[in-house]
PDB file of C-alpha atoms in Angstrom:
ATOM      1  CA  UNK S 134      96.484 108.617  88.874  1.00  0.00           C
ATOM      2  CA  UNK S 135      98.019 111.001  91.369  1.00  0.00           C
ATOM      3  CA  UNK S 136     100.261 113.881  90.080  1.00  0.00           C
ATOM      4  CA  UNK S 137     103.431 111.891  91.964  1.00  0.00           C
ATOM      5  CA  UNK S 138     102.413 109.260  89.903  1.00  0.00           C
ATOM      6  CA  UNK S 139     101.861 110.787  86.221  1.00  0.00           C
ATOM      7  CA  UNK S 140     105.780 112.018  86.829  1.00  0.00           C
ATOM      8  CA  UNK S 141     107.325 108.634  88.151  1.00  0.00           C
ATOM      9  CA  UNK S 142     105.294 107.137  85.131  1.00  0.00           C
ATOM     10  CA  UNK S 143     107.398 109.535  82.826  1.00  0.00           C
ATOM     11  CA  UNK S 144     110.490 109.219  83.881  1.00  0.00           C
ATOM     12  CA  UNK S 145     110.137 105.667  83.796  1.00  0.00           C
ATOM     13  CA  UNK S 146     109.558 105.690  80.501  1.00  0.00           C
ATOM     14  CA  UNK S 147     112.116 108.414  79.358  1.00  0.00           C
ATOM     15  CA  UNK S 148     114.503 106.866  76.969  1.00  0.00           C
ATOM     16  CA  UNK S 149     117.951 105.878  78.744  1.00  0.00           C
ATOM     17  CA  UNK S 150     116.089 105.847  82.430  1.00  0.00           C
ATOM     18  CA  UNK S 151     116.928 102.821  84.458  1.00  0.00           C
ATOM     19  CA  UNK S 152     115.613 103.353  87.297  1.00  0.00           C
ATOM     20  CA  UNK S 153     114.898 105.781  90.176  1.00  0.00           C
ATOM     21  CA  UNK S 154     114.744 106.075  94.044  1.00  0.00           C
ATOM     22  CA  UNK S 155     112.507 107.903  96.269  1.00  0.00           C
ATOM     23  CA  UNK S 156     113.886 107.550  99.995  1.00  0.00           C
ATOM     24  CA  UNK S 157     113.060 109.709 102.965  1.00  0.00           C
ATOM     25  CA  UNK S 158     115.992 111.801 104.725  1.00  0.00           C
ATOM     26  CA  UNK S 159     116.839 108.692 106.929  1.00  0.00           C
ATOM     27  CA  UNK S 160     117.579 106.864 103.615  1.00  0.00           C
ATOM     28  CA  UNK S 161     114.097 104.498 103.739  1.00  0.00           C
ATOM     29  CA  UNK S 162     113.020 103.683 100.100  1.00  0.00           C
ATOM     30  CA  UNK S 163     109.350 104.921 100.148  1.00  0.00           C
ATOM     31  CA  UNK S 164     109.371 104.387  95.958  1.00  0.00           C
ATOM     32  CA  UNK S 165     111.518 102.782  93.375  1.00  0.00           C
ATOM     33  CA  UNK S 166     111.150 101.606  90.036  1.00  0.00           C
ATOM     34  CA  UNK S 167     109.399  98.002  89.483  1.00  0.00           C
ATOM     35  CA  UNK S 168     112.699  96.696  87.967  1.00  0.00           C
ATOM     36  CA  UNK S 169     114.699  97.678  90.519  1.00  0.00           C
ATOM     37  CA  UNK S 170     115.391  95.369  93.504  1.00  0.00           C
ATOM     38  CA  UNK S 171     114.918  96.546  96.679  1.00  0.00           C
ATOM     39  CA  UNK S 172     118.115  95.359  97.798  1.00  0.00           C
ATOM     40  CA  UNK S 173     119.837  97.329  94.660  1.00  0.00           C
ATOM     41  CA  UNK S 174     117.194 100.743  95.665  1.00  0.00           C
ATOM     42  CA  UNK S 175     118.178 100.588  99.372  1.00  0.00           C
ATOM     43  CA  UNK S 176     122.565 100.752  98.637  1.00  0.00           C
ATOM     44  CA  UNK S 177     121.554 103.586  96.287  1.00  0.00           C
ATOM     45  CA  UNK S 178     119.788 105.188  99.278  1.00  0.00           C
ATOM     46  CA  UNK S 179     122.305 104.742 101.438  1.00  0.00           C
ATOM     47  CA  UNK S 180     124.761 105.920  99.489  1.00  0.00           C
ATOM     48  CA  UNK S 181     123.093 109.084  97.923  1.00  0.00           C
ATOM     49  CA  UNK S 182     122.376 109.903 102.243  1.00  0.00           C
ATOM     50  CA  UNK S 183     125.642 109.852 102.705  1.00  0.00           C
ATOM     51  CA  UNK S 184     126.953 111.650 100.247  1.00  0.00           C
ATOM     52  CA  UNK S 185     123.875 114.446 100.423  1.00  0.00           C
ATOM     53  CA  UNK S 186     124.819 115.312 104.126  1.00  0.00           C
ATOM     54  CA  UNK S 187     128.874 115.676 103.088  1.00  0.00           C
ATOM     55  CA  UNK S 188     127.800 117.786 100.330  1.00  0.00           C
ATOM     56  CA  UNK S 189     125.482 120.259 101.933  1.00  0.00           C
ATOM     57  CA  UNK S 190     128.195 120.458 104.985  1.00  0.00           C
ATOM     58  CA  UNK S 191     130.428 121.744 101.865  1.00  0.00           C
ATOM     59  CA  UNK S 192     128.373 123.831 100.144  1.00  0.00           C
ATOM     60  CA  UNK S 193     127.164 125.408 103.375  1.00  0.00           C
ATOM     61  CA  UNK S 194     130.841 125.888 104.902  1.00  0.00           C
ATOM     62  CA  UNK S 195     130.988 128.023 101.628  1.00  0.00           C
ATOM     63  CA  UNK S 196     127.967 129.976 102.547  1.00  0.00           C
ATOM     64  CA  UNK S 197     125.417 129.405 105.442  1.00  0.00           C
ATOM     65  CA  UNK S 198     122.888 131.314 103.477  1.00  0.00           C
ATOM     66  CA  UNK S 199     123.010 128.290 100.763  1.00  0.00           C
ATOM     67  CA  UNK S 200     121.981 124.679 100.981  1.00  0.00           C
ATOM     68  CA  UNK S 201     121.863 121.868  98.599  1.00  0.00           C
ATOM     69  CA  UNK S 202     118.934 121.921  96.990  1.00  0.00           C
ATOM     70  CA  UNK S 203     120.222 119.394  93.133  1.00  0.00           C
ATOM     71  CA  UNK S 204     123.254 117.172  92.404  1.00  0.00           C
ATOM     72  CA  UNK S 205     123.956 115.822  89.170  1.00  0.00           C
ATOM     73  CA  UNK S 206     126.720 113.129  89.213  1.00  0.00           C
ATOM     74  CA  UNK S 207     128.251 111.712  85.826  1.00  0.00           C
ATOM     75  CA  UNK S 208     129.552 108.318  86.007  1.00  0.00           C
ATOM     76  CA  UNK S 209     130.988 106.040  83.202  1.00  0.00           C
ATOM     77  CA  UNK S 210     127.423 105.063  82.018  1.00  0.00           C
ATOM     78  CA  UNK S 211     125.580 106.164  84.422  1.00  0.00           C
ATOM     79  CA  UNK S 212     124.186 109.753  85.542  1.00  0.00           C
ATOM     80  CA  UNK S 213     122.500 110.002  88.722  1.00  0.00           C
ATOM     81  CA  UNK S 214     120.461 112.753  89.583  1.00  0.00           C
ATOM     82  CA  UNK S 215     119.768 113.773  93.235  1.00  0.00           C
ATOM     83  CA  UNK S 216     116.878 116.044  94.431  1.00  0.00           C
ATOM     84  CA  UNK S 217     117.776 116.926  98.339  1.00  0.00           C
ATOM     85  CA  UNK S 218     114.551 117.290  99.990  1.00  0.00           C
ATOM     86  CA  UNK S 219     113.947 119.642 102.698  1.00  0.00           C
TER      87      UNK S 219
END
């Protein structure tokens, strides 16, 4: 088992996890978790694209020497966590 896939394999079982998404910077789900429909994975990509790009605009109209690199979002019952990739 790959590295990629020892860590997906934790987090999937991490108490409280209910899923994650692994898109591309085009939004593409490349991963997601087995309970997770691909319908449901592919809004979340969309969304967390979206919201990524406004984001680092902000947080680089603060400073162009920063970028996004780690959003975490609190919701009702639900957290999301967002790694922007490079």
């Amino acid at each position: 088992m790959s590295e990629v896939e020892e860590t997906l394999e934790r987090i999937k079982n991490h108490k409280g996890v209910e899923g994650y998404v692994i898109a591309d910077r085009n939004g593409t789900v490349l991963r997601r978790h087995p309970q997770m429909q691909l319908a449901d994975a592919e809004r979340y990509a969309t969304y967390m694209k979206e919201l990524t790009t406004k984001a680092r605009g902000v947080v680089r109209d603060l400073n162009p020497k920063n970028d996004l690199q780690f959003m975490r979002i609190r919701i009702k019952r639900v957290e999301l966590l967002v790694a922007h990739g490079a």
